[in-house]
mmCIF file with all atom_site columns, C-alpha atoms in Angstrom:
data_model
loop_
_atom_site.group_PDB
_atom_site.id
_atom_site.type_symbol
_atom_site.label_atom_id
_atom_site.label_alt_id
_atom_site.label_comp_id
_atom_site.label_asym_id
_atom_site.label_entity_id
_atom_site.label_seq_id
_atom_site.pdbx_PDB_ins_code
_atom_site.Cartn_x
_atom_site.Cartn_y
_atom_site.Cartn_z
_atom_site.occupancy
_atom_site.B_iso_or_equiv
_atom_site.pdbx_formal_charge
_atom_site.auth_seq_id
_atom_site.auth_comp_id
_atom_site.auth_asym_id
_atom_site.auth_atom_id
_atom_site.pdbx_PDB_model_num
ATOM 1  C CA . MET A 1 1  ? 19.696 18.713 13.969 1.00 0.00 ? 662 MET A CA 1
ATOM 2  C CA . ARG A 1 2  ? 20.892 16.720 11.053 1.00 0.00 ? 663 ARG A CA 1
ATOM 3  C CA . VAL A 1 3  ? 18.008 14.168 9.776  1.00 0.00 ? 664 VAL A CA 1
ATOM 4  C CA . ASP A 1 4  ? 19.000 11.543 7.870  1.00 0.00 ? 665 ASP A CA 1
ATOM 5  C CA . MET A 1 5  ? 15.827 10.776 5.348  1.00 0.00 ? 666 MET A CA 1
ATOM 6  C CA . HIS A 1 6  ? 16.603 7.240  4.140  1.00 0.00 ? 667 HIS A CA 1
ATOM 7  C CA . LEU A 1 7  ? 13.542 6.230  0.665  1.00 0.00 ? 668 LEU A CA 1
ATOM 8  C CA . LYS A 1 8  ? 13.452 2.732  0.012  1.00 0.00 ? 669 LYS A CA 1
ATOM 9  C CA . ASP A 1 9  ? 11.087 1.641  -3.195 1.00 0.00 ? 670 ASP A CA 1
ATOM 10 C CA . ILE A 1 10 ? 9.565  4.711  -2.581 1.00 0.00 ? 671 ILE A CA 1
ATOM 11 C CA . GLU A 1 11 ? 9.030  9.005  -3.271 1.00 0.00 ? 672 GLU A CA 1
ATOM 12 C CA . LEU A 1 12 ? 8.251  11.057 -1.356 1.00 0.00 ? 673 LEU A CA 1
ATOM 13 C CA . THR A 1 13 ? 5.936  14.535 -3.122 1.00 0.00 ? 674 THR A CA 1
ATOM 14 C CA . PRO A 1 14 ? 6.897  17.460 -1.780 1.00 0.00 ? 675 PRO A CA 1
ATOM 15 C CA . TYR A 1 15 ? 3.818  17.471 0.328  1.00 0.00 ? 676 TYR A CA 1
ATOM 16 C CA . THR A 1 16 ? 4.888  14.172 1.935  1.00 0.00 ? 677 THR A CA 1
ATOM 17 C CA . ARG A 1 17 ? 8.016  15.638 2.874  1.00 0.00 ? 678 ARG A CA 1
ATOM 18 C CA . GLU A 1 18 ? 6.731  18.844 4.591  1.00 0.00 ? 679 GLU A CA 1
ATOM 19 C CA . GLN A 1 19 ? 3.926  16.173 6.540  1.00 0.00 ? 680 GLN A CA 1
ATOM 20 C CA . VAL A 1 20 ? 7.381  14.650 7.641  1.00 0.00 ? 681 VAL A CA 1
ATOM 21 C CA . GLU A 1 21 ? 8.791  17.071 8.568  1.00 0.00 ? 682 GLU A CA 1
ATOM 22 C CA . LYS A 1 22 ? 6.118  18.733 10.782 1.00 0.00 ? 683 LYS A CA 1
ATOM 23 C CA . LYS A 1 23 ? 5.784  14.981 12.318 1.00 0.00 ? 684 LYS A CA 1
ATOM 24 C CA . LEU A 1 24 ? 9.151  15.117 13.191 1.00 0.00 ? 685 LEU A CA 1
ATOM 25 C CA . THR A 1 25 ? 8.925  18.500 15.717 1.00 0.00 ? 686 THR A CA 1
ATOM 26 C CA . LYS A 1 26 ? 7.842  16.186 18.422 1.00 0.00 ? 687 LYS A CA 1
ATOM 27 C CA . ILE A 1 27 ? 10.528 14.390 18.710 1.00 0.00 ? 688 ILE A CA 1
ATOM 28 C CA . LEU A 1 28 ? 13.239 17.460 17.410 1.00 0.00 ? 689 LEU A CA 1
ATOM 29 C CA . SER A 1 29 ? 11.870 19.331 20.114 1.00 0.00 ? 690 SER A CA 1
ATOM 30 C CA . ARG A 1 30 ? 13.577 16.758 22.701 1.00 0.00 ? 691 ARG A CA 1
ATOM 31 C CA . LEU A 1 31 ? 16.774 17.187 21.515 1.00 0.00 ? 692 LEU A CA 1
ATOM 32 C CA . PRO A 1 32 ? 19.948 18.736 21.405 1.00 0.00 ? 693 PRO A CA 1
ATOM 33 C CA . ASN A 1 33 ? 21.093 20.018 17.918 1.00 0.00 ? 694 ASN A CA 1
ATOM 34 C CA . ASP A 1 34 ? 24.123 17.871 17.682 1.00 0.00 ? 695 ASP A CA 1
ATOM 35 C CA . VAL A 1 35 ? 22.123 14.502 17.768 1.00 0.00 ? 696 VAL A CA 1
ATOM 36 C CA . PRO A 1 36 ? 21.805 13.155 14.684 1.00 0.00 ? 697 PRO A CA 1
ATOM 37 C CA . LEU A 1 37 ? 18.720 11.413 13.641 1.00 0.00 ? 698 LEU A CA 1
ATOM 38 C CA . ARG A 1 38 ? 17.369 8.714  10.964 1.00 0.00 ? 699 ARG A CA 1
ATOM 39 C CA . VAL A 1 39 ? 14.300 8.353  9.085  1.00 0.00 ? 700 VAL A CA 1
ATOM 40 C CA . SER A 1 40 ? 13.372 5.115  7.629  1.00 0.00 ? 701 SER A CA 1
ATOM 41 C CA . PHE A 1 41 ? 11.150 4.539  4.975  1.00 0.00 ? 702 PHE A CA 1
ATOM 42 C CA . GLU A 1 42 ? 9.623  1.609  2.366  1.00 0.00 ? 703 GLU A CA 1
ATOM 43 C CA . ASP A 1 43 ? 7.285  0.462  0.668  1.00 0.00 ? 704 ASP A CA 1
ATOM 44 C CA . ALA A 1 44 ? 6.398  -3.046 1.205  1.00 0.00 ? 705 ALA A CA 1
ATOM 45 C CA . ARG A 1 45 ? 3.621  -3.736 -1.000 1.00 0.00 ? 706 ARG A CA 1
ATOM 46 C CA . GLN A 1 46 ? 1.011  -1.580 0.248  1.00 0.00 ? 707 GLN A CA 1
ATOM 47 C CA . THR A 1 47 ? 2.573  -1.175 3.324  1.00 0.00 ? 708 THR A CA 1
ATOM 48 C CA . TYR A 1 48 ? 4.251  1.491  4.666  1.00 0.00 ? 709 TYR A CA 1
ATOM 49 C CA . LYS A 1 49 ? 7.364  1.240  6.784  1.00 0.00 ? 710 LYS A CA 1
ATOM 50 C CA . ALA A 1 50 ? 8.725  3.867  8.910  1.00 0.00 ? 711 ALA A CA 1
ATOM 51 C CA . GLN A 1 51 ? 11.688 3.787  11.283 1.00 0.00 ? 712 GLN A CA 1
ATOM 52 C CA . ILE A 1 52 ? 13.711 6.740  13.279 1.00 0.00 ? 713 ILE A CA 1
ATOM 53 C CA . GLN A 1 53 ? 16.535 5.425  14.854 1.00 0.00 ? 714 GLN A CA 1
ATOM 54 C CA . LEU A 1 54 ? 19.101 8.103  17.048 1.00 0.00 ? 715 LEU A CA 1
ATOM 55 C CA . HIS A 1 55 ? 21.835 7.774  19.886 1.00 0.00 ? 716 HIS A CA 1
ATOM 56 C CA . HIS A 1 56 ? 21.419 9.940  22.413 1.00 0.00 ? 717 HIS A CA 1
ATOM 57 C CA . LEU A 1 57 ? 22.409 9.732  26.404 1.00 0.00 ? 718 LEU A CA 1
ATOM 58 C CA . GLY A 1 58 ? 24.648 7.116  25.545 1.00 0.00 ? 719 GLY A CA 1
ATOM 59 C CA . ARG A 1 59 ? 21.500 5.253  24.938 1.00 0.00 ? 720 ARG A CA 1
ATOM 60 C CA . GLU A 1 60 ? 19.887 4.095  21.175 1.00 0.00 ? 721 GLU A CA 1
ATOM 61 C CA . PHE A 1 61 ? 16.094 4.322  20.593 1.00 0.00 ? 722 PHE A CA 1
ATOM 62 C CA . ILE A 1 62 ? 14.278 3.364  17.774 1.00 0.00 ? 723 ILE A CA 1
ATOM 63 C CA . GLY A 1 63 ? 10.819 3.393  16.618 1.00 0.00 ? 724 GLY A CA 1
ATOM 64 C CA . LYS A 1 64 ? 8.858  1.296  13.865 1.00 0.00 ? 725 LYS A CA 1
ATOM 65 C CA . GLY A 1 65 ? 5.539  1.956  12.483 1.00 0.00 ? 726 GLY A CA 1
ATOM 66 C CA . GLU A 1 66 ? 3.610  0.028  9.648  1.00 0.00 ? 727 GLU A CA 1
ATOM 67 C CA . SER A 1 67 ? 0.575  1.362  7.122  1.00 0.00 ? 728 SER A CA 1
ATOM 68 C CA . LYS A 1 68 ? -1.748 1.991  4.404  1.00 0.00 ? 729 LYS A CA 1
ATOM 69 C CA . ASN A 1 69 ? -0.551 5.588  5.016  1.00 0.00 ? 730 ASN A CA 1
ATOM 70 C CA . ILE A 1 70 ? 2.830  6.728  5.581  1.00 0.00 ? 731 ILE A CA 1
ATOM 71 C CA . LEU A 1 71 ? 2.358  9.606  7.472  1.00 0.00 ? 732 LEU A CA 1
ATOM 72 C CA . THR A 1 72 ? 0.432  7.279  10.296 1.00 0.00 ? 733 THR A CA 1
ATOM 73 C CA . ALA A 1 73 ? 3.638  4.803  10.066 1.00 0.00 ? 734 ALA A CA 1
ATOM 74 C CA . LEU A 1 74 ? 5.942  7.831  10.743 1.00 0.00 ? 735 LEU A CA 1
ATOM 75 C CA . GLU A 1 75 ? 3.758  8.799  13.602 1.00 0.00 ? 736 GLU A CA 1
ATOM 76 C CA . ASN A 1 76 ? 3.204  4.628  14.725 1.00 0.00 ? 737 ASN A CA 1
ATOM 77 C CA . ALA A 1 77 ? 7.217  4.715  14.875 1.00 0.00 ? 738 ALA A CA 1
ATOM 78 C CA . ILE A 1 78 ? 7.072  8.725  16.454 1.00 0.00 ? 739 ILE A CA 1
ATOM 79 C CA . GLY A 1 79 ? 4.715  7.440  19.529 1.00 0.00 ? 740 GLY A CA 1
ATOM 80 C CA . ARG A 1 80 ? 7.029  4.587  20.270 1.00 0.00 ? 741 ARG A CA 1
ATOM 81 C CA . VAL A 1 81 ? 10.273 6.628  20.625 1.00 0.00 ? 742 VAL A CA 1
ATOM 82 C CA . ASP A 1 82 ? 8.653  9.413  22.691 1.00 0.00 ? 743 ASP A CA 1
ATOM 83 C CA . ARG A 1 83 ? 7.262  6.643  24.468 1.00 0.00 ? 744 ARG A CA 1
ATOM 84 C CA . GLN A 1 84 ? 11.045 5.741  25.465 1.00 0.00 ? 745 GLN A CA 1
ATOM 85 C CA . PHE A 1 85 ? 11.708 9.294  26.348 1.00 0.00 ? 746 PHE A CA 1
ATOM 86 C CA . ASN A 1 86 ? 8.499  9.178  28.995 1.00 0.00 ? 747 ASN A CA 1
ATOM 87 C CA . LYS A 1 87 ? 9.975  5.446  30.276 1.00 0.00 ? 748 LYS A CA 1
ATOM 88 C CA . LEU A 1 88 ? 14.106 6.882  30.403 1.00 0.00 ? 749 LEU A CA 1
ATOM 89 C CA . HIS A 1 89 ? 13.027 10.462 32.043 1.00 0.00 ? 750 HIS A CA 1
ATOM 90 C CA . ASP A 1 90 ? 10.883 8.248  34.592 1.00 0.00 ? 751 ASP A CA 1
ATOM 91 C CA . MET A 1 91 ? 13.651 5.776  35.513 1.00 0.00 ? 752 MET A CA 1
ATOM 92 C CA . THR A 1 92 ? 16.010 8.691  35.880 1.00 0.00 ? 753 THR A CA 1
ATOM 93 C CA . ARG A 1 93 ? 13.497 10.776 37.566 1.00 0.00 ? 754 ARG A CA 1
ATOM 94 C CA . ARG A 1 94 ? 12.890 8.145  40.096 1.00 0.00 ? 755 ARG A CA 1
ATOM 95 C CA . VAL A 1 95 ? 16.843 7.780  40.568 1.00 0.00 ? 756 VAL A CA 1
ATOM 96 C CA . ASP A 1 96 ? 17.633 11.387 41.293 1.00 0.00 ? 757 ASP A CA 1
ATOM 97 C CA . ASN A 1 97 ? 14.603 11.084 44.386 1.00 0.00 ? 758 ASN A CA 1
#
């Protein structure tokens, strides 16, 4: 799995980087190894913005999150991508039945 991490106006401490990688395992476990994942962080005036982008099964998944805590912003973005995966899974299950 290739994870591209882009930072704008922010530096991640080793602890924060470790926590980011740990939290991304939820999404990474649902994807094949050849799907690139892009994670962006931005510090926008006392609010952190996180965005996750990936292309899988001919679709683009984008999750965005904002919070005063960088890890909470990432969790919000992961939750949005996870909901998109679940919605796609439910749609394909209905078509198969």
